[in-house]
mmCIF file of C-alpha atoms and ligand atoms in Angstrom:
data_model
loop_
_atom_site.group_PDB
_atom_site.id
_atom_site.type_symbol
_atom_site.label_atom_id
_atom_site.label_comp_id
_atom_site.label_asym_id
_atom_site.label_seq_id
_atom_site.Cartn_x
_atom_site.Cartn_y
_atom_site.Cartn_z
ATOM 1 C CA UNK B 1 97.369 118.598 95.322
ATOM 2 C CA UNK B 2 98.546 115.776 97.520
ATOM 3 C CA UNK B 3 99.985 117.830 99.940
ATOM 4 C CA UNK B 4 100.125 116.957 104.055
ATOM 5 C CA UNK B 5 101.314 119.479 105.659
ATOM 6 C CA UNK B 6 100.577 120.200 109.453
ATOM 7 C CA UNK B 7 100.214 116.048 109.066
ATOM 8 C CA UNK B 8 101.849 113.313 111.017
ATOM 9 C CA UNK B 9 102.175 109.747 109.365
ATOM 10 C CA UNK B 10 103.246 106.411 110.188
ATOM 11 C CA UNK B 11 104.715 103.881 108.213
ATOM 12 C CA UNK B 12 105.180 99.913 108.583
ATOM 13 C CA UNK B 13 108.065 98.460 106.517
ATOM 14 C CA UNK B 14 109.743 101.493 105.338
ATOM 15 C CA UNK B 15 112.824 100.863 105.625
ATOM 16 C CA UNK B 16 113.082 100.386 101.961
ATOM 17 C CA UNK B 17 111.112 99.538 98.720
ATOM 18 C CA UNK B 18 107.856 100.593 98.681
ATOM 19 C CA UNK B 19 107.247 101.986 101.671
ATOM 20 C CA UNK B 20 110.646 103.474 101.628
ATOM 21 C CA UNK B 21 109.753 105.683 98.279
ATOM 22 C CA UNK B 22 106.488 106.458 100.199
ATOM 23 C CA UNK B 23 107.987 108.234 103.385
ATOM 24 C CA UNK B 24 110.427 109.841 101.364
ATOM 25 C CA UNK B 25 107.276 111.464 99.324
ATOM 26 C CA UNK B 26 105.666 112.422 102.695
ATOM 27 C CA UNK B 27 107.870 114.242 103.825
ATOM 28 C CA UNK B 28 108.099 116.477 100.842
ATOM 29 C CA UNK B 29 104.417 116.743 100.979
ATOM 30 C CA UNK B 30 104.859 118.225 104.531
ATOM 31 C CA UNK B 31 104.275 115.331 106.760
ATOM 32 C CA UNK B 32 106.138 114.591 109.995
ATOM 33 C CA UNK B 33 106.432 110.696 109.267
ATOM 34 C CA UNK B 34 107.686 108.162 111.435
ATOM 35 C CA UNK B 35 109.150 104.655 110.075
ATOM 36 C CA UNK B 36 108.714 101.150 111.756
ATOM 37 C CA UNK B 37 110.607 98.147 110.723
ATOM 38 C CA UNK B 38 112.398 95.335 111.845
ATOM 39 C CA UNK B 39 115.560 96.193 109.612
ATOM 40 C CA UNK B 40 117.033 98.758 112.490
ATOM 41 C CA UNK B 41 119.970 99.413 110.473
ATOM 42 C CA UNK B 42 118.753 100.461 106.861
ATOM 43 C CA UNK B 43 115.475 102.159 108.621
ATOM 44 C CA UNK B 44 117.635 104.469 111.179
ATOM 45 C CA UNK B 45 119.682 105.153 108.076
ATOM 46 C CA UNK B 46 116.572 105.831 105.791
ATOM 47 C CA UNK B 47 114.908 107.896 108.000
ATOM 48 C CA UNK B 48 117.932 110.250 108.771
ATOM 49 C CA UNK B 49 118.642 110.948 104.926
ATOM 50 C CA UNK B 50 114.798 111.813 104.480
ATOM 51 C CA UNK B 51 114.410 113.769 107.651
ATOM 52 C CA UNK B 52 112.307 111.565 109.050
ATOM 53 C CA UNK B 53 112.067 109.844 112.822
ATOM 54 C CA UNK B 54 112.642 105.958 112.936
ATOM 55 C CA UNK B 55 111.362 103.394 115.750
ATOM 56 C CA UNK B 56 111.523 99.572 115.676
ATOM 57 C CA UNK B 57 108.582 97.607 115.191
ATOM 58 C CA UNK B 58 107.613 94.447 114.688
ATOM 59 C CA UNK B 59 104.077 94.563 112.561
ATOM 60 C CA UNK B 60 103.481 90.925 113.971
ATOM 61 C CA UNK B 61 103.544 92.224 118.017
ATOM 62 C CA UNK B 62 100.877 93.794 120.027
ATOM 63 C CA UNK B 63 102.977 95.490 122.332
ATOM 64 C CA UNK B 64 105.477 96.538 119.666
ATOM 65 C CA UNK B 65 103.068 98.670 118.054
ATOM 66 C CA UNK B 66 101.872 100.290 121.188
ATOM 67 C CA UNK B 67 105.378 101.227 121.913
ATOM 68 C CA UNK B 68 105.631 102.778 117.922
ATOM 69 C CA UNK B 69 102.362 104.647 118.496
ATOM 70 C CA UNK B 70 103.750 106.219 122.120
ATOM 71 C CA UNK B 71 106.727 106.646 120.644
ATOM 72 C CA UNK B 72 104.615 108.541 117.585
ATOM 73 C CA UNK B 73 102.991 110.595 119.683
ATOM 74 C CA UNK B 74 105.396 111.604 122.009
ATOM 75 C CA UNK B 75 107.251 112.912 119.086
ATOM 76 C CA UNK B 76 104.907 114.780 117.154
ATOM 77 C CA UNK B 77 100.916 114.755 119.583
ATOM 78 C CA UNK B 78 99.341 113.099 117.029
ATOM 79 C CA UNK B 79 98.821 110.797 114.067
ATOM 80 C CA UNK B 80 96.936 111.365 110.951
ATOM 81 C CA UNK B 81 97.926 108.723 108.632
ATOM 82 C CA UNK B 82 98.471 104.835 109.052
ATOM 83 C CA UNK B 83 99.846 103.144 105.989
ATOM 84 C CA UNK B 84 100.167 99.670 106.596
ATOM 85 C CA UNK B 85 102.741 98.628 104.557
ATOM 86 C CA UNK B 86 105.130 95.676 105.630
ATOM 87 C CA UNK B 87 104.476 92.321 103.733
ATOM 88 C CA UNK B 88 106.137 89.417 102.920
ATOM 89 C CA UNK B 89 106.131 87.123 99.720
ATOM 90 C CA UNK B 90 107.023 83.057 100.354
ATOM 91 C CA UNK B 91 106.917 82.504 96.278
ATOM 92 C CA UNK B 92 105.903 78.407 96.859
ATOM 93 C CA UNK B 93 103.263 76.568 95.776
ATOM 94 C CA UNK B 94 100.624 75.337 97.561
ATOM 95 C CA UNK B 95 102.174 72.081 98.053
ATOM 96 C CA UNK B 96 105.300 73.187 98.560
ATOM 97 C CA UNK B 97 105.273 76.183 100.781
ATOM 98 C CA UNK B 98 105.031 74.665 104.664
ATOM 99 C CA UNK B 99 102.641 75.568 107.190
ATOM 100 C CA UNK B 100 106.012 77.961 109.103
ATOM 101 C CA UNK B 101 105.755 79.743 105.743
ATOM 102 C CA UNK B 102 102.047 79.849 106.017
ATOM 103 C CA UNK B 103 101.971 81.226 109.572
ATOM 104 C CA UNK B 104 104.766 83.918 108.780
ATOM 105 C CA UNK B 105 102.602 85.153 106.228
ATOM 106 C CA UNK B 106 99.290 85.306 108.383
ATOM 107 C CA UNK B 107 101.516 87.298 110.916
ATOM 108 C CA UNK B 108 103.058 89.581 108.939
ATOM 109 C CA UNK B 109 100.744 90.376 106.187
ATOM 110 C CA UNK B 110 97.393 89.732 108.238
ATOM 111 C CA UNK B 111 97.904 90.066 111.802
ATOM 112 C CA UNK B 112 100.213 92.785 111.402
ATOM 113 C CA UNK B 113 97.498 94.747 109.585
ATOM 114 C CA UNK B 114 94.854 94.153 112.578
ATOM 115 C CA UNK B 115 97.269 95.038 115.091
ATOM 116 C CA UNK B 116 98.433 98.416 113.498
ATOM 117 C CA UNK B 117 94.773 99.227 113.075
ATOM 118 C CA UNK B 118 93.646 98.783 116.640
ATOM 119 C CA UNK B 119 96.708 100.366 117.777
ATOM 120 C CA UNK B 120 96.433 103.498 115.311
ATOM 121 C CA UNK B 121 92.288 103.951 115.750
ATOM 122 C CA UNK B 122 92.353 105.808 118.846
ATOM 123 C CA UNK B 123 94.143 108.541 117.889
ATOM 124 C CA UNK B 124 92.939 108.648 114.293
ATOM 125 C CA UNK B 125 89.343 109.022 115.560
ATOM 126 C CA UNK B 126 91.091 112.151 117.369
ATOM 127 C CA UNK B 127 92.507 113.873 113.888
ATOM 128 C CA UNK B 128 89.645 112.050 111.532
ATOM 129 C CA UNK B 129 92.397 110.446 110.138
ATOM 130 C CA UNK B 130 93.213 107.550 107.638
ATOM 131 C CA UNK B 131 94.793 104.355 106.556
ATOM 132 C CA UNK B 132 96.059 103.039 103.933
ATOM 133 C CA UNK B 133 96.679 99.221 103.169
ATOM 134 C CA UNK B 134 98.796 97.766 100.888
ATOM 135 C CA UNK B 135 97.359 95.064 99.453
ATOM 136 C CA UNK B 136 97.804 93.295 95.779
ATOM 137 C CA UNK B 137 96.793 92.905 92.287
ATOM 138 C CA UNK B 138 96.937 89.220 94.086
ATOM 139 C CA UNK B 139 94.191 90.272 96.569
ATOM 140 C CA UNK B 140 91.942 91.075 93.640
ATOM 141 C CA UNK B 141 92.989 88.292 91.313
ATOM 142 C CA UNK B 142 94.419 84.973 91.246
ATOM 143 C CA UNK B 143 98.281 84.341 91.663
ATOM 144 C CA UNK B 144 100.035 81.412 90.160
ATOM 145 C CA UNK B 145 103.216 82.191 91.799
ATOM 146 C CA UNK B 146 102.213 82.441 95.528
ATOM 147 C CA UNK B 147 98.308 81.197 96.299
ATOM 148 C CA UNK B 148 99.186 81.480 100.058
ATOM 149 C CA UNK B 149 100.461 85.301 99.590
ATOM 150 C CA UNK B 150 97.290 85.733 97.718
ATOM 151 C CA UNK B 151 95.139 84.155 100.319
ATOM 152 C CA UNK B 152 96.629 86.929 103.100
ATOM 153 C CA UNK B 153 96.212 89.709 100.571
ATOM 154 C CA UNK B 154 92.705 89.092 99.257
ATOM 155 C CA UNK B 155 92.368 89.189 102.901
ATOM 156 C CA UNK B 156 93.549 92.693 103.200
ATOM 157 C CA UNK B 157 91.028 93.658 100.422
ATOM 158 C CA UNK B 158 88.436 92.754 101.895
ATOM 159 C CA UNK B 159 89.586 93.868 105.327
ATOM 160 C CA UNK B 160 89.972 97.198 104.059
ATOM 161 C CA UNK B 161 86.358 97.382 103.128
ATOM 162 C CA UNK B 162 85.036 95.671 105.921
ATOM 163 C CA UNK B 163 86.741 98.148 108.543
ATOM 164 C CA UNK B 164 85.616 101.276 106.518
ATOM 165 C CA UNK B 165 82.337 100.178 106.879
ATOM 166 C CA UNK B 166 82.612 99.726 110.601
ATOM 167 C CA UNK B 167 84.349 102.694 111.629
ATOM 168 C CA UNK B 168 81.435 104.784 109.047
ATOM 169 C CA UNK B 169 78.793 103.426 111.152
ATOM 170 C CA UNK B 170 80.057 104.162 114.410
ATOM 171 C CA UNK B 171 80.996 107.845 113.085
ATOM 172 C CA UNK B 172 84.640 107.814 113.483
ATOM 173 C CA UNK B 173 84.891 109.589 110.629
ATOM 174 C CA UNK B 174 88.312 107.193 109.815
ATOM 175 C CA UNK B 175 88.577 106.587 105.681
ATOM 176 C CA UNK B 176 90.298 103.124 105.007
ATOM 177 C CA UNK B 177 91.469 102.640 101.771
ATOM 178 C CA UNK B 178 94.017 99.775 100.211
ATOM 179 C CA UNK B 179 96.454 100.277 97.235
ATOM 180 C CA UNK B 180 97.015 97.487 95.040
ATOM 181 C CA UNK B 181 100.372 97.440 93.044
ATOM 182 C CA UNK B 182 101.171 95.343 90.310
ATOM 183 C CA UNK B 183 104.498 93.807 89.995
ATOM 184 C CA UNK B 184 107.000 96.810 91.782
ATOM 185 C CA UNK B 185 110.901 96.481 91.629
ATOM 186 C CA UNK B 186 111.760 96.361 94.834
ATOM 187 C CA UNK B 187 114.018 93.540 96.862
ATOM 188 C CA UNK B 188 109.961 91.544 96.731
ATOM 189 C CA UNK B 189 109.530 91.918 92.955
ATOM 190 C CA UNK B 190 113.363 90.511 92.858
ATOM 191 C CA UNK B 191 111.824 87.772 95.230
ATOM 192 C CA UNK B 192 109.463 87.084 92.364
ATOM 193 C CA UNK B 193 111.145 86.993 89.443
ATOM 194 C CA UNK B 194 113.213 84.345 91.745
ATOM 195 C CA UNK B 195 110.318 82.056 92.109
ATOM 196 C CA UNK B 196 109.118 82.759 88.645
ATOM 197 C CA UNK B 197 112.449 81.384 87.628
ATOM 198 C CA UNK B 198 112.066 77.691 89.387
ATOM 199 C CA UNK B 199 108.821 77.488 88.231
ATOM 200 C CA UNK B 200 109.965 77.776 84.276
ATOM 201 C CA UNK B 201 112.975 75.525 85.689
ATOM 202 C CA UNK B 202 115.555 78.489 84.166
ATOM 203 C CA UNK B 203 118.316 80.028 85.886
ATOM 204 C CA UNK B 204 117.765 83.297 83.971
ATOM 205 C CA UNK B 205 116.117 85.754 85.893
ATOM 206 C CA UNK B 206 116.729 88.486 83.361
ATOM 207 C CA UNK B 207 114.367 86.447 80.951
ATOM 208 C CA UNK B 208 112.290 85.877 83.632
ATOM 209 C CA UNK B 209 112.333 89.611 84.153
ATOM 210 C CA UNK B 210 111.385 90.437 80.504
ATOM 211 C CA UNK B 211 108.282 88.085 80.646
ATOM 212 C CA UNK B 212 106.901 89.567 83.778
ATOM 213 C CA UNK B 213 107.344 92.940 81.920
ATOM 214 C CA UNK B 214 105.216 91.702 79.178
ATOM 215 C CA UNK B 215 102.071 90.897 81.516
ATOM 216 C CA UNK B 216 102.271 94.793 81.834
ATOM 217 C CA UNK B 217 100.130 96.306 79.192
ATOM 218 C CA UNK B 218 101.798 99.595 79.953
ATOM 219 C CA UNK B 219 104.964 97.667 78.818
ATOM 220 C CA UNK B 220 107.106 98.273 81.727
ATOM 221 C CA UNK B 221 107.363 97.524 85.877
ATOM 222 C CA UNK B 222 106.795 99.140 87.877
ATOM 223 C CA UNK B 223 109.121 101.748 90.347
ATOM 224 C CA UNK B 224 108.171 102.363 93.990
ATOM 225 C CA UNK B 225 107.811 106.161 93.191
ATOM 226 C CA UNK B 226 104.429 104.812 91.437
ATOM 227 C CA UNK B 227 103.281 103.175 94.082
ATOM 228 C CA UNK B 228 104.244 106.256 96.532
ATOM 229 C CA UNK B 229 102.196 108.526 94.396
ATOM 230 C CA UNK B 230 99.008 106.654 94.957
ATOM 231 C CA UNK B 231 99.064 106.207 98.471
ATOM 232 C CA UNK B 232 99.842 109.833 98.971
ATOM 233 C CA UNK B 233 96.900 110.529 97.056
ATOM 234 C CA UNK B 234 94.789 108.106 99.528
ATOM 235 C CA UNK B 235 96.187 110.223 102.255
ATOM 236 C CA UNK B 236 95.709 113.417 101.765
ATOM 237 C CA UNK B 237 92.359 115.288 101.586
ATOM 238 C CA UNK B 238 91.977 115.200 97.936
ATOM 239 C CA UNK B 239 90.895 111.634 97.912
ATOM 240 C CA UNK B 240 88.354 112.696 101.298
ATOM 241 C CA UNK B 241 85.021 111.135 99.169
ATOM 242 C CA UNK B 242 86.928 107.728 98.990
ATOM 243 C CA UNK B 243 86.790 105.167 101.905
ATOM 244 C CA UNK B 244 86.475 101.073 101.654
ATOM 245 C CA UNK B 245 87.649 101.503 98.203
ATOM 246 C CA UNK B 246 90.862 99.987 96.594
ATOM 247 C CA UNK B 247 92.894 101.825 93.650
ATOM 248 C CA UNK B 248 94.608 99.958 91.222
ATOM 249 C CA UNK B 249 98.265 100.764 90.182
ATOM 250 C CA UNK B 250 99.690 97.990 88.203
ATOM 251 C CA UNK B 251 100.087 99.244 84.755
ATOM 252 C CA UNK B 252 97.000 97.701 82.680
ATOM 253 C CA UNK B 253 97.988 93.762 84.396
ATOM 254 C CA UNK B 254 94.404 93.202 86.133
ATOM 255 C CA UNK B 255 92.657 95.196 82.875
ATOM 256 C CA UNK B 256 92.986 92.084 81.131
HETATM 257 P P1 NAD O 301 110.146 94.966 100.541
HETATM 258 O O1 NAD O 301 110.455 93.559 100.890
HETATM 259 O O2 NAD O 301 111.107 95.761 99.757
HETATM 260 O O3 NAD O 301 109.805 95.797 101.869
HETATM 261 C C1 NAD O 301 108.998 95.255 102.886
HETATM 262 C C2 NAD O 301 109.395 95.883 104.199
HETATM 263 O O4 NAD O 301 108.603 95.285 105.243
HETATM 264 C C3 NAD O 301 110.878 95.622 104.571
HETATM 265 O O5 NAD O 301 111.494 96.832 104.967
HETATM 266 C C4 NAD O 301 110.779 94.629 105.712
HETATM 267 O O6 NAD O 301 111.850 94.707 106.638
HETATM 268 C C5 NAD O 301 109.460 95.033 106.347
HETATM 269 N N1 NAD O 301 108.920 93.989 107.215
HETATM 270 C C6 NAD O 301 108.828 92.655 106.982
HETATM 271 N N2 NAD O 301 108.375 92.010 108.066
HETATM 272 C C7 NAD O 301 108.169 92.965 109.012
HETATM 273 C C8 NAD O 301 107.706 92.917 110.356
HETATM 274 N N3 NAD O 301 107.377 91.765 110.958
HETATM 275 N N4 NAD O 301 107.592 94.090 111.046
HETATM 276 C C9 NAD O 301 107.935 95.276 110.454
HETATM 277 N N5 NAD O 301 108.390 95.362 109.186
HETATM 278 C C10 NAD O 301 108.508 94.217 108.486
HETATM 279 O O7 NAD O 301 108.715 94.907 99.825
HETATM 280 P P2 NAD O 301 107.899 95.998 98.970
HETATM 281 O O8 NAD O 301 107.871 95.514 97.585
HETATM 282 O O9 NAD O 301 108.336 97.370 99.274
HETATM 283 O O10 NAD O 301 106.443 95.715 99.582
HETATM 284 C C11 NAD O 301 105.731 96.642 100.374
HETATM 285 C C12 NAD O 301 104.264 96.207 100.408
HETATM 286 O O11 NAD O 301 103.730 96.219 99.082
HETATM 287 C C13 NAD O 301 104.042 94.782 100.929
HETATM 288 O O12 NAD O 301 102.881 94.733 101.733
HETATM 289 C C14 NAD O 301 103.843 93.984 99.660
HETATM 290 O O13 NAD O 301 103.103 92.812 99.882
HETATM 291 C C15 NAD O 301 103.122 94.982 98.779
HETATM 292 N N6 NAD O 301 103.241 94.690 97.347
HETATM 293 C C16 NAD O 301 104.462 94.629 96.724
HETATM 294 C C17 NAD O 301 104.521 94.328 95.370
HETATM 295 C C18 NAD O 301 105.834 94.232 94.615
HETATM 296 O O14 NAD O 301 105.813 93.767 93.467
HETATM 297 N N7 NAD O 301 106.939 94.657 95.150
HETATM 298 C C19 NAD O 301 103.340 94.099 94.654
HETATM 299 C C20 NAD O 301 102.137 94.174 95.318
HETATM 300 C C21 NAD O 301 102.097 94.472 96.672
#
């Protein structure tokens, strides 16, 4: 089950968190996997303790990707796998977050979706290959601590459906999928409980901590690993009947 071997992926943001736990996985399913980031240092390191190759990219630049998908295919002929993964949380309001914070976000967490997926589609039409975006339980349902974040993630969501449809019609044979985590502890979910924190007006973030815990049914957070074992399971063949669909990993939050 899960497995992907003879399979090359890339990843966007896995230099650490999520996507970091994700790559890791990967590779002990049997995947070549390449990392892109802007965080050179941690990435390079990452990659070389998985066994795994590492190029710079910025998610929000056209030509930046095409030089991570040469450099992807120069290294291993193909590509099988896209998982969009980079994203970035602003944690303000909608009257206090500015319209800079606004436009990172669109970049990043929009743009930088589009862009991978133009730049990956040619040579997953040439494997049948997929991708997998990682949205939000805040692209499926409201969020009180980021309504901009949420905006750019619903977004995804929908994205995700919309470009599985398109690429079924034209035959490409390309699954999309999206993944959509609930609160993860990862250097995001700290930037959360942060902005959690000035919203109750409380400099405890422990507390703060404990009461995101408690929107989890399943009565903890949740770990990256969790999160890695879903969108493995979106990229390998066992999940080959699934395309514009989005699977929910968030511990019982969005049951509710
Ligand atoms: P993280 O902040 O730990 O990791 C995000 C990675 O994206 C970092 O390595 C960062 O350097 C990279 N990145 C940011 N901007 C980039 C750019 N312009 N180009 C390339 N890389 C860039 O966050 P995470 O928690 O691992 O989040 C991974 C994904 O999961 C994001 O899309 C996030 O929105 C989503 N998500 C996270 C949570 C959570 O609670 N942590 C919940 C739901 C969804």
């Amino acid at each position: 089950m899960n497995r992907l071997d003879g399979k090359v992926a890339f990843l966007s943001g896995a230099a650490r968190g999520i996507g970091g736990a994700t790559a890791k996985r990967m590779v002990e399913a049997g995947a070549k996997v390449v990392i892109g980031d802007v965080l050179d240092e941690v990435g390079a390191r990452h990659a070389q303790s998985i066994g795994a190759t590492y190029v710079h990219l910025d998610v929000t630049q056209e030509a930046s990707w095409a030089a991570a998908m040469d450099a992807t295919i120069k290294a291993h002929g193909k590509l099988d796998v896209l998982v969009n993964n980079a994203g970035i949380f602003v944690g303000k309001g909608v009257e206090d977050a500015s319209l800079d914070d606004w436009h990172r976000l669109v970049a990043v967490n929009l743009t930088g979706v589009l862009l991978g997926t133009r730049a990956a589609l040619p040579h997953l039409k040439k494997t049948k290959g997929n991708i997998v975006n990682l949205a939000s339980i805040a692209g499926l349902v409201g969020s009180q601590l980021d309504p901009l974040y949420s905006l750019t993630k619903g977004g995804v969501t929908l994205f995700t459906k919309s470009a599985a449809l398109e690429f079924a019609r034209k035959g490409y044979r390309v699954r999309v999928n999206s993944i959509h985590p609930g609160v993860i502890q990862t250097d995001m979910g700290d930037q959360t409980f942060v902005s959690r924190a000035r919203n109750l007006a409380t400099n405890d973030v422990d507390a703060v901590r404990d009461i995101a815990r408690k929107t989890h049914p399943i009565g903890r957070l949740g770990v990256p690993e969790d999160i890695a074992k879903g969108i493995l399971y979106l990229a390998s063949d066992d999940s080959a009947f699934m395309t514009g669909a989005g699977l929910v990993v968030d511990g019982g939050l969005t049951a509710q």
